[in-house]
Amino acid sequence: MAHLKLSPYAVFLTLSGAGAFFFTVFATLSSVYRFETAGLDPLQLMLIGAVLETTVFLFEVPTGVVADLYSRRRSIIIGMFLIAAGFVLEGALPLFATMLLAQVIWGIGATFESGATDAWIADELGESRAGEAFLRGAQIGTVASLAGIAAAVALGGIYLGLPLVIGGLGYAATAVFLLLFMSETAFTPTLSSERTTIAAVRDTLSGGVRLVRERPVLITILAIAVILGASSETFDRLWEAHFLSNLSFPARSGLEPVAWFGIINAGALLLSIAVTELVRRFVKTDSHLAVARALMVINTLLLASMVAFGLAGHFTTAVAFYWSSVLLRRVNRPLYAAWLNQSLTPRIRATMFSFANQMDAFGQIAGGPLLGLLASVAGLRSALATAGLLLLPATVLYLRTIGKPPDAPHGDGSAPATGPN
């Protein structure tokens, strides 16, 4: 079916948009479905998240190694089908046991897809164009997420589990699209007839460890992933509770809180589109120093925004700082991927992206429960403000790497030309 293949850039943007749309369809009302339809209590809701993050933590690196040994394209497609199965299972059977199983299936699928997608597009486009693709994909994903919110609300009006099922079926349809149109021309499998799988896995993992030792900047990048994970988990879990418990929605509007949450999320997405475009135009994504400086500024502003959101006492002020926090996090993700990509070699690229995702999951597992305990003892404001302050070490790490650029073959801090152009 060679005649069906599209350009890697077009496929990546389609995948970014479809993935964001169908994930938003699934996620927008998933918590409401778990609480109202399945009748889960708060402890069970926390266990749902813990099982998902633990699955991601355990499987990120093994699935990244598979992508480096066999095929990034194959890994992505497997991941999309598994995510689809997890979403459909949870939406079809509102039982705690089946929901836990769904998190495991979804989590494994996410690890197959995550590092492999970034590695695949970096291979196919080359490092010089990959950063631009990450940012453009983030923009398209933001627009698609906006549409996903509206679709989820419409489907949820019929039955709360329907958005979850439709989101899963959408992931399956996207996987079929990739089977037909996704090419993989720049990747050479690591396995050969003379090497066993175990030996290849060992060599790939040891290559990742060796690369980290050779390029200390990778230690900094992975440490920042832990910090971001610990901070983001608290923000994601508690921001709605902060609005409901500590703030008053405008009474004259006549809108229910659910409608306000839709408006707040839509506003954050629209702002993210504009800010991401500015970053795409003005940040040189193939330069270590340019990206590190941008990330340091973003991290510092995000720290201030999250602390201010936690301490906000007025609805309008809280919305403004929530919006700034969300858009800064959305801009941070593609720049972080571009920064990590600069220090990688093609042979173990997917493995290293998975290392970073694993570190993020570790941060969420370690930081989430601790700050959740803080919220129960000292209140939501204290936990949210502390989540913002957790970003302070990341700012220090950015300053350090800016002051001492990585000792890499590309002396000016730009990315090495290891991929096809």
XYZ file of N, CA and C in Angstrom, residues 53-69 75 107-108 110-116 200-202 204-209 212 222 348-362:
159
model
N -0.620 5.590 36.841
C 0.739 6.133 36.883
C 1.776 5.053 37.191
N 1.411 4.086 38.026
C 2.343 2.994 38.315
C 2.577 2.146 37.065
N 1.525 1.908 36.301
C 1.672 1.167 35.047
C 2.600 1.896 34.091
N 2.401 3.203 33.970
C 3.270 4.002 33.095
C 4.711 3.933 33.580
N 4.912 4.057 34.873
C 6.261 4.027 35.432
C 6.960 2.699 35.133
N 6.233 1.598 35.260
C 6.842 0.278 35.085
C 7.116 -0.057 33.624
N 6.281 0.437 32.723
C 6.374 0.002 31.329
C 7.000 1.023 30.389
N 7.249 2.249 30.828
C 7.781 3.263 29.926
C 9.076 2.816 29.239
N 10.075 2.448 30.023
C 11.366 2.108 29.434
C 11.316 0.808 28.633
N 10.698 -0.293 29.151
C 10.632 -1.508 28.328
C 9.976 -1.291 26.970
N 8.877 -0.536 26.927
C 8.226 -0.302 25.646
C 9.044 0.637 24.771
N 9.786 1.560 25.382
C 10.683 2.410 24.607
C 11.795 1.610 23.968
N 12.297 0.619 24.688
C 13.324 -0.260 24.128
C 12.770 -1.036 22.945
N 11.525 -1.524 23.060
C 10.896 -2.234 21.943
C 10.846 -1.339 20.704
N 10.498 -0.072 20.901
C 10.433 0.851 19.770
C 11.800 1.044 19.128
N 12.853 1.066 19.928
C 14.201 1.238 19.386
C 14.716 -0.028 18.708
N 14.252 -1.200 19.162
C 14.755 -2.455 18.615
C 14.014 -2.886 17.362
N 5.242 0.262 17.196
C 5.005 0.551 18.603
C 3.865 1.544 18.776
N -2.584 2.353 30.332
C -1.234 2.767 30.693
C -0.166 2.102 29.845
N -0.310 0.795 29.606
C 0.659 0.097 28.755
C 0.615 0.668 27.340
N -0.246 3.653 26.427
C 0.342 4.993 26.418
C 1.863 4.932 26.368
N 2.454 3.942 27.050
C 3.914 3.841 27.034
C 4.433 3.359 25.689
N 3.670 2.502 25.005
C 4.061 2.099 23.657
C 4.070 3.302 22.712
N 3.123 4.199 22.910
C 2.946 5.321 21.970
C 3.817 6.522 22.281
N 4.056 6.811 23.554
C 4.617 8.104 23.941
C 6.015 8.361 23.387
N 7.008 7.626 23.841
C 8.364 7.884 23.377
C 8.548 7.589 21.914
N 7.811 6.585 21.401
C 7.962 6.188 20.010
C 7.518 7.286 19.053
N 20.090 -7.508 22.669
C 19.776 -6.209 22.077
C 19.175 -5.259 23.110
N 18.287 -5.792 23.959
C 17.707 -4.965 25.016
C 18.797 -4.477 25.961
N 19.694 -5.378 26.355
C 20.777 -5.010 27.257
C 21.661 -3.927 26.642
N 20.838 -1.788 24.299
C 20.100 -0.528 24.164
C 20.038 0.218 25.488
N 19.731 -0.507 26.560
C 19.673 0.129 27.876
C 21.037 0.647 28.304
N 22.092 -0.161 28.081
C 23.432 0.286 28.456
C 23.863 1.477 27.619
N 23.397 1.507 26.363
C 23.692 2.668 25.535
C 23.051 3.929 26.078
N 21.810 3.791 26.623
C 21.158 4.941 27.228
C 21.895 5.429 28.458
N 22.320 4.498 29.306
C 23.077 4.877 30.504
C 24.393 5.545 30.123
N 23.845 9.113 28.980
C 23.619 10.017 30.106
C 24.937 10.390 30.768
N 16.320 14.945 32.887
C 15.527 13.913 33.553
C 15.124 14.342 34.963
N 18.855 5.062 20.165
C 18.191 4.896 21.468
C 17.270 6.071 21.772
N 16.807 6.750 20.742
C 15.986 7.946 20.958
C 14.690 7.615 21.696
N 13.975 6.573 21.238
C 12.700 6.233 21.884
C 12.912 5.826 23.337
N 14.010 5.106 23.602
C 14.301 4.696 24.978
C 14.492 5.901 25.881
N 15.218 6.919 25.411
C 15.483 8.089 26.228
C 14.219 8.931 26.428
N 13.379 9.034 25.397
C 12.103 9.720 25.589
C 11.270 8.975 26.636
N 11.340 7.653 26.627
C 10.611 6.874 27.619
C 11.198 7.058 29.010
N 12.536 7.171 29.109
C 13.158 7.480 30.392
C 12.560 8.770 30.962
N 12.446 9.790 30.113
C 11.911 11.075 30.562
C 10.459 10.930 31.019
N 9.643 10.183 30.254
C 8.254 9.974 30.645
C 8.158 9.177 31.942
N 9.082 8.231 32.124
C 9.097 7.451 33.354
C 9.432 8.332 34.547
N 10.371 9.240 34.362
C 10.724 10.154 35.448
C 9.553 11.062 35.801
N 8.798 11.486 34.799
C 7.605 12.289 35.052
C 6.587 11.481 35.864
N 6.379 10.218 35.475
C 5.452 9.363 36.217
C 5.934 9.143 37.650
N 7.251 8.978 37.824
C 7.800 8.809 39.161
C 7.511 10.040 40.021
